[in-house]
Coordinates of C-alpha atoms in Angstrom, one line a residue:
Chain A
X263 CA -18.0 21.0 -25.6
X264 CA -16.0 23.9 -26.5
X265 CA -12.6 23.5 -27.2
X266 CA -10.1 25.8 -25.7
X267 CA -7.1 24.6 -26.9
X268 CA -5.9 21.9 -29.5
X269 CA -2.9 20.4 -29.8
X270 CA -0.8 22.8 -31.9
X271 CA -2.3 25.6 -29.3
X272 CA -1.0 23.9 -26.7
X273 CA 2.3 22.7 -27.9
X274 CA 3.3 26.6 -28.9
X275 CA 1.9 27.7 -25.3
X276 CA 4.2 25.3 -23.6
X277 CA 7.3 26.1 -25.8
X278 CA 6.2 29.7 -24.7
X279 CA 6.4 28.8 -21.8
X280 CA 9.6 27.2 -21.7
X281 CA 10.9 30.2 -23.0
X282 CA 9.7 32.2 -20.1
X283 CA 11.0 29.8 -17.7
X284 CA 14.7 30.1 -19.3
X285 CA 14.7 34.5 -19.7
X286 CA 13.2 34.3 -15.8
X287 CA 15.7 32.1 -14.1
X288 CA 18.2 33.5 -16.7
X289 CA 19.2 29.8 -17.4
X290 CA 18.3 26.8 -16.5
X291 CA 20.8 26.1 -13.6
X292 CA 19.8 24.5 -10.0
X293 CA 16.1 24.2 -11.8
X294 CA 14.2 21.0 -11.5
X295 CA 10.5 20.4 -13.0
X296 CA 8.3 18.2 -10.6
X297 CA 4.9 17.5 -12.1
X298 CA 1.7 17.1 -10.3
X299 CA 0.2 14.0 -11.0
X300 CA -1.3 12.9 -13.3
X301 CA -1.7 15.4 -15.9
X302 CA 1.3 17.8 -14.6
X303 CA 3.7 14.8 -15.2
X304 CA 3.7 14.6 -19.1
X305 CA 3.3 18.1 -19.1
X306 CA 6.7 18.5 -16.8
X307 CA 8.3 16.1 -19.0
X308 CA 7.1 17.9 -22.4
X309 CA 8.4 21.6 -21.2
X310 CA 12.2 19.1 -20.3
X311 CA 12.5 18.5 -23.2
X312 CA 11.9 22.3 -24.7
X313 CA 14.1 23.4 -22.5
X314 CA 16.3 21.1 -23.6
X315 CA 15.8 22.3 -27.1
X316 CA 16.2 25.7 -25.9
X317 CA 19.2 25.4 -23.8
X318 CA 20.9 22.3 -24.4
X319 CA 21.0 21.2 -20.9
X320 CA 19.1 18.1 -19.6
X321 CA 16.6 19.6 -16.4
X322 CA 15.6 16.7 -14.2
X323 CA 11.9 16.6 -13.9
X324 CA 10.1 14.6 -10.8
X325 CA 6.3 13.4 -10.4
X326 CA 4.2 14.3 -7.0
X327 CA 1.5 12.7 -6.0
X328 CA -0.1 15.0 -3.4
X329 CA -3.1 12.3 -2.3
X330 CA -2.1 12.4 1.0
X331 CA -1.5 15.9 1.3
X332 CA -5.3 16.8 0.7
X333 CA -7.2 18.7 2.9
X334 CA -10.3 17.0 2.4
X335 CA -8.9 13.4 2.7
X336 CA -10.8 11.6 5.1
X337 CA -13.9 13.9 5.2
X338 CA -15.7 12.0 2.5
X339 CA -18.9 11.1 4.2
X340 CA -19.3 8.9 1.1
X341 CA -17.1 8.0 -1.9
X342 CA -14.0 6.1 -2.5
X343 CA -11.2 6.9 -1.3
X344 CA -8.5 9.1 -3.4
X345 CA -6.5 6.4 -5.0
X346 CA -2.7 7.1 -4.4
X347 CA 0.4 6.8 -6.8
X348 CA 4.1 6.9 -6.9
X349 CA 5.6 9.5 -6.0
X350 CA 9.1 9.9 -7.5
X351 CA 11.4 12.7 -6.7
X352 CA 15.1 11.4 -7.7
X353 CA 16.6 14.6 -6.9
X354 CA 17.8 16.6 -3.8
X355 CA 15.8 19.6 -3.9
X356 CA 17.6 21.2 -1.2
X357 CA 18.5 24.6 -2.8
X358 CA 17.1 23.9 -6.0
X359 CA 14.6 26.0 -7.9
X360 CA 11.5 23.9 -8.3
X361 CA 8.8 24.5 -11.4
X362 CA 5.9 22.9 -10.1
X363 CA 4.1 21.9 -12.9
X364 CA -0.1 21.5 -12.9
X365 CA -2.9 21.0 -16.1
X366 CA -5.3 23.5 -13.9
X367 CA -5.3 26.0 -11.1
X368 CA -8.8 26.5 -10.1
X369 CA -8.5 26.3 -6.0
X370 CA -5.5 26.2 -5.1
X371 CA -6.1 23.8 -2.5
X372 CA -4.0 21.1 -4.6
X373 CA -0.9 23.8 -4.9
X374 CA -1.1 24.2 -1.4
X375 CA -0.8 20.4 -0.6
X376 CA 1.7 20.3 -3.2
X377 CA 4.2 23.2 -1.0
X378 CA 3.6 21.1 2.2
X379 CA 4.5 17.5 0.2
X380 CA 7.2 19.4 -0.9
X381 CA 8.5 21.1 1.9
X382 CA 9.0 17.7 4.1
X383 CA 11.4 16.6 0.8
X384 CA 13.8 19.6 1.7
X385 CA 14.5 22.7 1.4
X386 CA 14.1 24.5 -1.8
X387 CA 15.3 27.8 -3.1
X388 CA 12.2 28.7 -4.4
X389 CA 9.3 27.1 -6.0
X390 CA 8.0 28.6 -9.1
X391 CA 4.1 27.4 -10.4
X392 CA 3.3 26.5 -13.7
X393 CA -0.3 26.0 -15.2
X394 CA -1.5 25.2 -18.5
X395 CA -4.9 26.7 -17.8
X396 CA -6.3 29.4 -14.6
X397 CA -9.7 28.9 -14.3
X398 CA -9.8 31.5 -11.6
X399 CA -11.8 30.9 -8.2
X400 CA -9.2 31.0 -5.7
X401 CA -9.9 29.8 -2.2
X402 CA -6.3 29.8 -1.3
X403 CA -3.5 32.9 -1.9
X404 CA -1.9 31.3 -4.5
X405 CA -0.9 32.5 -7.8
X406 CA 0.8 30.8 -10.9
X407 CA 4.4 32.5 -12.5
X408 CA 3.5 31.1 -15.7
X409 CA -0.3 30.7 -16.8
X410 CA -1.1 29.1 -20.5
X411 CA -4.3 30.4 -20.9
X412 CA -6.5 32.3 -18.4
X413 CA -10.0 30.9 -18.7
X414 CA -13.0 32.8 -16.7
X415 CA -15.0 30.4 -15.8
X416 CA -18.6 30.0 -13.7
X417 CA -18.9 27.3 -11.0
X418 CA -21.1 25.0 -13.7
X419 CA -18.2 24.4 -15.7
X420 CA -15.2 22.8 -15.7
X421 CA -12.0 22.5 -17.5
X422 CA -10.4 19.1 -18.7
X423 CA -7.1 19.3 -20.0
X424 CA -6.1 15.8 -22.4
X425 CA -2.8 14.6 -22.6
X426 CA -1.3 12.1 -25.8
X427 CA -0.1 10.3 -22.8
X428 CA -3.2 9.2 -20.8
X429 CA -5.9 10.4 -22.8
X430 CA -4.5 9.8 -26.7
X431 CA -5.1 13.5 -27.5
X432 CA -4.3 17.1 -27.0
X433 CA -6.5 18.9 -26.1
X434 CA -8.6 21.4 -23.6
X435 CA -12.4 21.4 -23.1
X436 CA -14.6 23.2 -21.1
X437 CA -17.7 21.1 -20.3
X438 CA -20.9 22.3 -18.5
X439 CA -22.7 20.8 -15.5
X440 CA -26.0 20.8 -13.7
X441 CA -25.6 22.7 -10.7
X442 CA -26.5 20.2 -8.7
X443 CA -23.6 18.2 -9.7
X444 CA -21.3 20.8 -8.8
Chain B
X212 CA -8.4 -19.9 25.5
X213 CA -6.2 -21.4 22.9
X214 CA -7.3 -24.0 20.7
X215 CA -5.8 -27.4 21.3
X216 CA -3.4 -29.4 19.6
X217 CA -5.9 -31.3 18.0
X218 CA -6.5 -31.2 14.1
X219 CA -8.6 -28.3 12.9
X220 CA -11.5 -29.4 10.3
X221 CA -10.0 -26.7 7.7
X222 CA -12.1 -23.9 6.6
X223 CA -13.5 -24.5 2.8
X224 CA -16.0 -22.2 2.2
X225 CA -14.9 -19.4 0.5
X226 CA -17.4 -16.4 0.0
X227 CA -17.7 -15.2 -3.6
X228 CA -16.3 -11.7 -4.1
X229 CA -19.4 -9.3 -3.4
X230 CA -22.9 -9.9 -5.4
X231 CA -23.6 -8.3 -8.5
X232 CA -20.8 -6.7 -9.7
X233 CA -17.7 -9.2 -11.0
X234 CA -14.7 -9.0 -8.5
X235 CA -12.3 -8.7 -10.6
X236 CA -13.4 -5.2 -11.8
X237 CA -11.2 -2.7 -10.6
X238 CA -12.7 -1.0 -7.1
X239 CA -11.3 1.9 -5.1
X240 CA -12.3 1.6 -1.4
X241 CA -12.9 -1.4 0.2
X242 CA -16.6 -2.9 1.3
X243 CA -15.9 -2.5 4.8
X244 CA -14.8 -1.0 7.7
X245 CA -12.5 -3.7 8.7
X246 CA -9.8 -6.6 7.4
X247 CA -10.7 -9.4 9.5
X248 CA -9.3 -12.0 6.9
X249 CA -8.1 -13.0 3.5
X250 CA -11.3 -15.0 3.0
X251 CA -13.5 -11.6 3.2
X252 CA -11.4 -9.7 0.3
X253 CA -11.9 -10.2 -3.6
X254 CA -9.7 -9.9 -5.7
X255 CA -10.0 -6.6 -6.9
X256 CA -9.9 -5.4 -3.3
X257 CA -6.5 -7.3 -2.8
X258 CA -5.4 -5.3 -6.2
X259 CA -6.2 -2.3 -4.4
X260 CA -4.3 -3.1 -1.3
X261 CA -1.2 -4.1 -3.3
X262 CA -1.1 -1.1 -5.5
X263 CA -2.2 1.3 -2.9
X264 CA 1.0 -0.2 -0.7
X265 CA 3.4 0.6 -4.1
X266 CA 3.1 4.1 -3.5
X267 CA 3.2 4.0 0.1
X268 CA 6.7 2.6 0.0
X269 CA 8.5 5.5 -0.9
X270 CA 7.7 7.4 1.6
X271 CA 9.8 5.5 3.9
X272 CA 13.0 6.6 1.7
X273 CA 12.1 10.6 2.6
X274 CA 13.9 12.6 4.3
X275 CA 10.8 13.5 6.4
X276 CA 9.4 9.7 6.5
X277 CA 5.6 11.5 7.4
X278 CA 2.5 12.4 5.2
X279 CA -0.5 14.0 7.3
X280 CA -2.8 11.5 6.0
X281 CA -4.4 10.3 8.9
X282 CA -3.5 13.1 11.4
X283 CA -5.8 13.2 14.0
X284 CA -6.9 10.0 13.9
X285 CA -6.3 7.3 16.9
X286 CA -5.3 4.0 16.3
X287 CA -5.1 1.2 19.5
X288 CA -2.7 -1.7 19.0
X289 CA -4.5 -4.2 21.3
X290 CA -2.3 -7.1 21.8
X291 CA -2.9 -10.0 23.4
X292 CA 0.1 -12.2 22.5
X293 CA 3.9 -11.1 22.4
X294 CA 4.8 -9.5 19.4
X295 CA 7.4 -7.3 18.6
X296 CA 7.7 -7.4 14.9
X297 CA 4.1 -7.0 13.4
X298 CA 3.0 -4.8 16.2
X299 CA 6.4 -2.9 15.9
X300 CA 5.6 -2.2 11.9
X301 CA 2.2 -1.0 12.8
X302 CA 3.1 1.0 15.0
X303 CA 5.3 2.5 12.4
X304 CA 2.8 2.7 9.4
X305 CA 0.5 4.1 11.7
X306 CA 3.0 7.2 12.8
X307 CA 4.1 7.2 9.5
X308 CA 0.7 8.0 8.3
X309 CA 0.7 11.3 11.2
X310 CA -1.5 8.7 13.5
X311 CA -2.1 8.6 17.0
X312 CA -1.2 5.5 18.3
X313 CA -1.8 3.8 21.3
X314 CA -0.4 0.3 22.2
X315 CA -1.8 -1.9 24.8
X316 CA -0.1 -5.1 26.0
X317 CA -1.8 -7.5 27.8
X318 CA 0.4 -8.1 30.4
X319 CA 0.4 -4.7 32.1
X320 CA -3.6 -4.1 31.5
X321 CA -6.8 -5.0 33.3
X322 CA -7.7 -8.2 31.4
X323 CA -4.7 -10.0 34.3
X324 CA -7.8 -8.7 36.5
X325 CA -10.2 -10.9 34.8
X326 CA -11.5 -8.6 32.4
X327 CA -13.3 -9.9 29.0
X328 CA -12.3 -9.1 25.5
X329 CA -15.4 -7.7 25.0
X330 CA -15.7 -5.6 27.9
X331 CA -11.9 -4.1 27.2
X332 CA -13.7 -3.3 23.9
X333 CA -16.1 -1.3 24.6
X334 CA -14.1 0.4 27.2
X335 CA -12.4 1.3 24.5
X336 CA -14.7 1.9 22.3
X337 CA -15.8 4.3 24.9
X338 CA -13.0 6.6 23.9
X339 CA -13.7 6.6 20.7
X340 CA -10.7 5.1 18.9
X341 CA -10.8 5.0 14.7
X342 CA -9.1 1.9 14.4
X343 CA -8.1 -0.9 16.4
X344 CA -5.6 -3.0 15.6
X345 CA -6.1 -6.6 17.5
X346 CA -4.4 -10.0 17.6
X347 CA -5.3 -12.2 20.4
X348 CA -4.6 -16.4 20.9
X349 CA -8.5 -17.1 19.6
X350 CA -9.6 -17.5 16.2
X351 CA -12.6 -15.0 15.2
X352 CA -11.1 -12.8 18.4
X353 CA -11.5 -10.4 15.7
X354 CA -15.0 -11.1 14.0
X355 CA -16.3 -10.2 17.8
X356 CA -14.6 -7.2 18.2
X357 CA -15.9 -6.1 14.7
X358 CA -19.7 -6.5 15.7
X359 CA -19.3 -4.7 19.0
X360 CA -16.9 -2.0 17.8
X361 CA -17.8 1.2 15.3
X362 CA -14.2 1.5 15.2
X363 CA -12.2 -0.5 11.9
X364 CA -11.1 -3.5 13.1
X365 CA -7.8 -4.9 11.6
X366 CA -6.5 -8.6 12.1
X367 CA -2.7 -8.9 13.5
X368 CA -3.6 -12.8 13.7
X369 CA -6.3 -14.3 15.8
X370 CA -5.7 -17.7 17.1
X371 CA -4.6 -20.5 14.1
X372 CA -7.4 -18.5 12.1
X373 CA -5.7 -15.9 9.8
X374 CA -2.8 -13.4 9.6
X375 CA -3.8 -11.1 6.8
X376 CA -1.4 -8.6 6.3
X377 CA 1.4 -10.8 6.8
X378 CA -0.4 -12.5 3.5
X379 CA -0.7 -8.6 1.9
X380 CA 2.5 -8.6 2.6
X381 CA 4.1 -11.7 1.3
X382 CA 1.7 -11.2 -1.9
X383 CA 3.2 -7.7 -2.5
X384 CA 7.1 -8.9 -2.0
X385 CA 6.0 -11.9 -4.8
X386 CA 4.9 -9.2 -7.1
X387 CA 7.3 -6.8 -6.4
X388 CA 10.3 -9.3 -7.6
X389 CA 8.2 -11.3 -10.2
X390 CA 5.7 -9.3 -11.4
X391 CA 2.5 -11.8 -10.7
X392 CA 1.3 -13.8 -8.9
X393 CA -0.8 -15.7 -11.6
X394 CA 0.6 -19.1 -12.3
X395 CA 4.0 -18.6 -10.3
X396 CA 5.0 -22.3 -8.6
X397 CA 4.6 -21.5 -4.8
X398 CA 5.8 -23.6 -2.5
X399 CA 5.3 -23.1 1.1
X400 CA 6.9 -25.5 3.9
X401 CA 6.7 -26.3 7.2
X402 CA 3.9 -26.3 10.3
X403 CA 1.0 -26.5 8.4
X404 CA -1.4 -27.1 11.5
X405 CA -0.9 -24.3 13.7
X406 CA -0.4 -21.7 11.0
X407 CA -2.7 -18.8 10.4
X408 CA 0.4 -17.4 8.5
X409 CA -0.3 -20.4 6.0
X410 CA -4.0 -20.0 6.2
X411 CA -3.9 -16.3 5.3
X412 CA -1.0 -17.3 2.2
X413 CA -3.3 -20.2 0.9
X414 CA -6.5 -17.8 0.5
X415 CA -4.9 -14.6 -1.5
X416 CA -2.4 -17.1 -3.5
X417 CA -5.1 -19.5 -4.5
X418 CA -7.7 -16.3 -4.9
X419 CA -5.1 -14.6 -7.5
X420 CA -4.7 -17.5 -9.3
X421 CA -1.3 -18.9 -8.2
X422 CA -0.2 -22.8 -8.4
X423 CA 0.2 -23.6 -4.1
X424 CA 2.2 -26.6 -2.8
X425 CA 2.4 -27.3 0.4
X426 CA 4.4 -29.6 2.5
X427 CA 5.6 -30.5 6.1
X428 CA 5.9 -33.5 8.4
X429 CA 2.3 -35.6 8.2
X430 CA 2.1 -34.5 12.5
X431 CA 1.0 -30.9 11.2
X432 CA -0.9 -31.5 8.1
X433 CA -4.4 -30.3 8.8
X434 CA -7.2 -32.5 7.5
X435 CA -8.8 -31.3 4.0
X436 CA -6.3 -29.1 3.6
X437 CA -6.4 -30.1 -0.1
X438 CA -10.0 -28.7 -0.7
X439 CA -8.7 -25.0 -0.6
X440 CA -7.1 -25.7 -3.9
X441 CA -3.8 -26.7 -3.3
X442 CA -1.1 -29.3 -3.9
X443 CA 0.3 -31.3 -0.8
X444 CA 3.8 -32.5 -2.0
X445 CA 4.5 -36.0 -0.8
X446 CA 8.2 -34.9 -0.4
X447 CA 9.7 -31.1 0.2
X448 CA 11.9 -32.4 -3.1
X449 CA 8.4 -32.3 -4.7
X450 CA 6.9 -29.6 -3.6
X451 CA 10.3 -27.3 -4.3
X452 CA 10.8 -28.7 -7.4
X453 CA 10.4 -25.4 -10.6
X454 CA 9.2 -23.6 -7.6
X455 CA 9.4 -19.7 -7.9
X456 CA 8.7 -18.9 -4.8
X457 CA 10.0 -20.8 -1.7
X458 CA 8.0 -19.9 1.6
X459 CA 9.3 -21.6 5.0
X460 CA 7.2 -21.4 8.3
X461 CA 8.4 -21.3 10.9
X462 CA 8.3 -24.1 13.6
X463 CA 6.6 -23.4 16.7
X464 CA 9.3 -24.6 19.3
X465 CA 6.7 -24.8 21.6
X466 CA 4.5 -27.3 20.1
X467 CA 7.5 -29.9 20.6
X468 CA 6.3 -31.4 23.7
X469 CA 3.3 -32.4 21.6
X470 CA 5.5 -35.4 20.1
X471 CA 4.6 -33.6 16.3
X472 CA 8.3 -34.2 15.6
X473 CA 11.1 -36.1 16.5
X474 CA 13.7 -33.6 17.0
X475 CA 15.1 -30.5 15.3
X476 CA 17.7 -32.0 14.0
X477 CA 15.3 -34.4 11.9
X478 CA 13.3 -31.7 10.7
X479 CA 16.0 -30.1 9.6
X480 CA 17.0 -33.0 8.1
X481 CA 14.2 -34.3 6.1
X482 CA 12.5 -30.4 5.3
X483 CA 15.0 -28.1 6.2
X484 CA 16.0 -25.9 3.4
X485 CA 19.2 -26.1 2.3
X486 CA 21.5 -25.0 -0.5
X487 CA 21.1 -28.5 -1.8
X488 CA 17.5 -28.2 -1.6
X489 CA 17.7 -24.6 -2.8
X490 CA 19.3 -25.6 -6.3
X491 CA 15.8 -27.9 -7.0
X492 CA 13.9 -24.5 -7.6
X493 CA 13.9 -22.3 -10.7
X494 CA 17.6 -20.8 -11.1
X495 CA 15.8 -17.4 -9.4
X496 CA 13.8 -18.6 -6.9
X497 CA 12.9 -16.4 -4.3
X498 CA 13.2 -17.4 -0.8
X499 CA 10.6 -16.1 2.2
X500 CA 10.0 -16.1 5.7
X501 CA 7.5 -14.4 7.9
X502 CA 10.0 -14.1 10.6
X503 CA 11.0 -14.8 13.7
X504 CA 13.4 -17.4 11.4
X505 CA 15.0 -20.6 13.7
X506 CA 18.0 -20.7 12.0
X507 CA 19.2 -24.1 11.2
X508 CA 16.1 -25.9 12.5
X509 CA 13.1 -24.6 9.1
X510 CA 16.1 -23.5 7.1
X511 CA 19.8 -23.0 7.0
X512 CA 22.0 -20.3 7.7
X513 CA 23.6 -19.6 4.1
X514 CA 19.8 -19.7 2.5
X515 CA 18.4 -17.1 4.7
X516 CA 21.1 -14.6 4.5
X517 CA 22.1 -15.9 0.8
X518 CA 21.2 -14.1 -2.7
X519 CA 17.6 -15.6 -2.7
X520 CA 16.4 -14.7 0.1
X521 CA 14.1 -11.8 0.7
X522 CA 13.2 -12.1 3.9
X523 CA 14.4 -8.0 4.5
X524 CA 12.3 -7.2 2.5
X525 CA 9.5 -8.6 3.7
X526 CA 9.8 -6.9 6.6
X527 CA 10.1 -3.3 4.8
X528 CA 7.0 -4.1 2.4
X529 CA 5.2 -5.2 5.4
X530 CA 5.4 -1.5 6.7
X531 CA 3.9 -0.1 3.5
X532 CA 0.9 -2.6 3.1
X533 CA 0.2 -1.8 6.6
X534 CA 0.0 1.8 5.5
X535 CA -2.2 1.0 2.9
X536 CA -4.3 -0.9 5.0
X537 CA -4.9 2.0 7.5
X538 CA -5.3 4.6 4.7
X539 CA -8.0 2.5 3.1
X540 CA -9.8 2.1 5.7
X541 CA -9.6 5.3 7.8
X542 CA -11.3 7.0 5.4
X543 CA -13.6 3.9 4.6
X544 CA -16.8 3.5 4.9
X545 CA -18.3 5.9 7.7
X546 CA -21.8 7.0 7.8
X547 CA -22.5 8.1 10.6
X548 CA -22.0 11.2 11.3
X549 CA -17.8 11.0 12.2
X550 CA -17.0 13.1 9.6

């Protein structure tokens, strides 16, 4: 399983980052990080505190759990249903810059349910997309402002991005299927 | 076709959670397409309920209080006793959730013609509803409806059988404030006979591994009600006593011409709940009700709108396990060709 990242990789990308998210917004004002669960949650919460590094100023940083936001909720002939978690969003985001945060953009389709979750909260100035890895393959319009790593990949594969948090360890792997199991 | 006021022989088989795998492993759907009862879940299943009903309950504090998960989907509230409260917090889950809903009271419909249950059924089947949500005055109402129906079938209360999501719900307001349910002091009080309320309480409590006492006037103590694993205090001083949890049930007014009690004022007397009575509990005991409450008759004024007493929130987390209950199983387990 090669690895594509490991944990010094990442933690440099992210501060990188960090830094572009501060010379784009010119600051740090009205921004607020909201992390797609799971993985986009620690990662929201690690580029906080960068920026806090960075800037001195605290950013407050949300987790979204877009579950119910899928478009392909419910049309599981088979299979369990999509287990659903907190979302917590402590913020107003009415004109507020939101940095979406997300491990992977391969889709788009959980981006998309991630504008429409968080259109119905208010509002927003803008929303700005994060991604610690594009795997390509878009089946949506959508496009990342800040991409970690841009990873061509083929359908067989697929990307698995670690966290310290829920997995123990940093890292990023790309690991090869079976097409069947695609 | 209400059952009489004569003592029910109290149901003591419980299934086993599912064969093979244990029940306590973690699941994510449930086995099937309906919840007819307490007595058909594990506990892993009443996990997922519970956890699944945390997330929901934000939602309610949005400024847009919708998620499109089960747009497109039709739900029929089919009620054939009054209700406004539980068919009321359907009804919101259910638009909450971007449902279709439907509600049908009795009253106003065919069945005043003469019409079976089963026959309104699979009228309505006919049209091709996703889920229905039923409660009618006799127990296993909903069992039938569940082998006639493709549609989910979900239990508002059938007859003095069960209530289940008023159990989901009481369940998740315990865990919510304590944590567990494992090994908390329960106490639940009043009419024991007629309650599918109690019924529903005593499966999932005893299921999760919680320490049940019940107690009310002899009149409406069903027979064998110890075999389902619970304690019958011989006084409500008893039962209360270290209890974490206080429940109070309510007292059907209308069973009074049945002679089951001497008058309100006894009852309120002898197992009313008092701040006296209150004090015999842990220092932060929780107080519940499932609502509609007769104040000053099951328990006193000050206790129900006192610092204990989490009867409000009942009512809110009963909005979000209904949600969980539809989302499970709307997208449960379908194979024909629905989807």
């Amino acid at each position: 399983m090669p690895i594509l990242m490991d944990a010094d990789r990442m933690s440099r990308t992210l501060t990188r980052i960090a830094h572009e998210i501060v010379e784009r917004n010119r600051g740090v004002e009205q921004l607020a990080l909201v992390g797609i669960r799971s993985r986009g949650v620690p990662i929201a919460k690690r580029l906080a505190r960068s920026l806090f590094e960075i800037t001195n100023e605290q950013v407050p940083t949300g987790a979204l759990d877009i579950t119910l936001y899928r478009d392909d909720l419910m049309r599981h002939a088979v299979g369990p249903q999509p287990l659903v978690r907190r979302t917590e969003i402590p913020l107003s985001i009415d004109d507020r810059i939101i940095v979406l945060v997300d491990d992977v953009l391969y889709t788009g389709r959980t981006v998309r349910a991630a504008l429409d979750a968080l259109i119905d909260f208010g509002r927003p100035k803008a929303i700005q997309l994060v991604v610690l890895v594009d795997r390509g393959h878009r089946e949506l319009p959508i496009k990342a402002d800040y991409v970690g790593k841009n990873v061509p990949t083929s359908l067989w594969e697929s990307v698995r991005v670690r966290v310290q948090e829920i997995d123990g360890r940093d890292e990023v792997v790309i690991e090869k299927h079976e097409p069947e199991q695609v | 076709m209400t059952d009489t006021g004569a003592r029910e022989r109290v149901e003591t088989a419980v299934p086993e959670g599912g064969a093979g795998a244990s029940p306590d492993a973690p699941v994510t759907r449930l086995r099937t397409k309906d919840l007819l009862g307490i007595a058909e879940l594990s506990p892993a299943e009443i996990r997922l309920i519970l956890d699944t009903a945390e997330a929901m309950k934000e939602i309610a504090y949005r400024p847009v209080k919708k998620v499109p998960a089960l747009r497109g989907r039709t739900v029929v509230n089919l009620f054939f006793e009054p209700s406004t409260r539980t068919r009321t917090s359907f009804e919101i889950a259910e638009k909450r959730l971007s449902a279709d809903t439907l509600n049908i009271a009795i009253s106003t419909s065919s069945v005043v013609k003469g019409e079976t249950l089963a026959d309104t059924a699979l009228n309505l089947q006919a049209m091709a509803p996703d889920l229905i949500v039923l409660r009618h005055s006799a127990s296993g109402a909903c069992h039938l409806l569940s082998r006639i129906c493709r549609a989910g079938i979900i239990n508002a209360g059938d007859g003095m059988h069960e209530h289940p999501t008023q159990a989901l719900l009481d369940a998740f307001t315990i865990r919510e404030r304590k944590g567990r349910l494992e090994g908390l002091k329960i106490a639940i009080v009043g009419d024991l006979l007629h309650s599918r309320v109690l019924r529903s309480n005593v499966l999932l409590l005893t299921r999760m591994g919680a320490d049940v006492w019940l107690c009310g006037p002899p009149t409406l103590l069903p027979a064998g009600i110890d075999r389902l694993g619970v304690r019958v205090g011989s006084s409500v001083e008893e039962a209360i006593g270290g209890a974490n949890v206080i429940m109070m049930l309510r007292i059907q007014l209308e069973r009074m011409q049945g002679g089951f009690v001497p008058s309100l004022r006894e009852y309120f007397t002898v197992f009313g709940m008092t701040p006296e009575r209150v004090c015999l509990a842990r220092p932060d005991v929780i107080i519940m009700h499932p609502g509609p409450m007769n104040r000053g008759v099951e328990i006193a004024s000050e206790v129900a709108d006192g610092p204990y007493s989490v009867i409000l929130d009942q009512v809110a987390n009963g909005v979000a396990v209904r949600m969980a209950v539809l989302y499970l199983l709307a997208g449960g387990a379908e194979d024909e060709a629905a989807a």
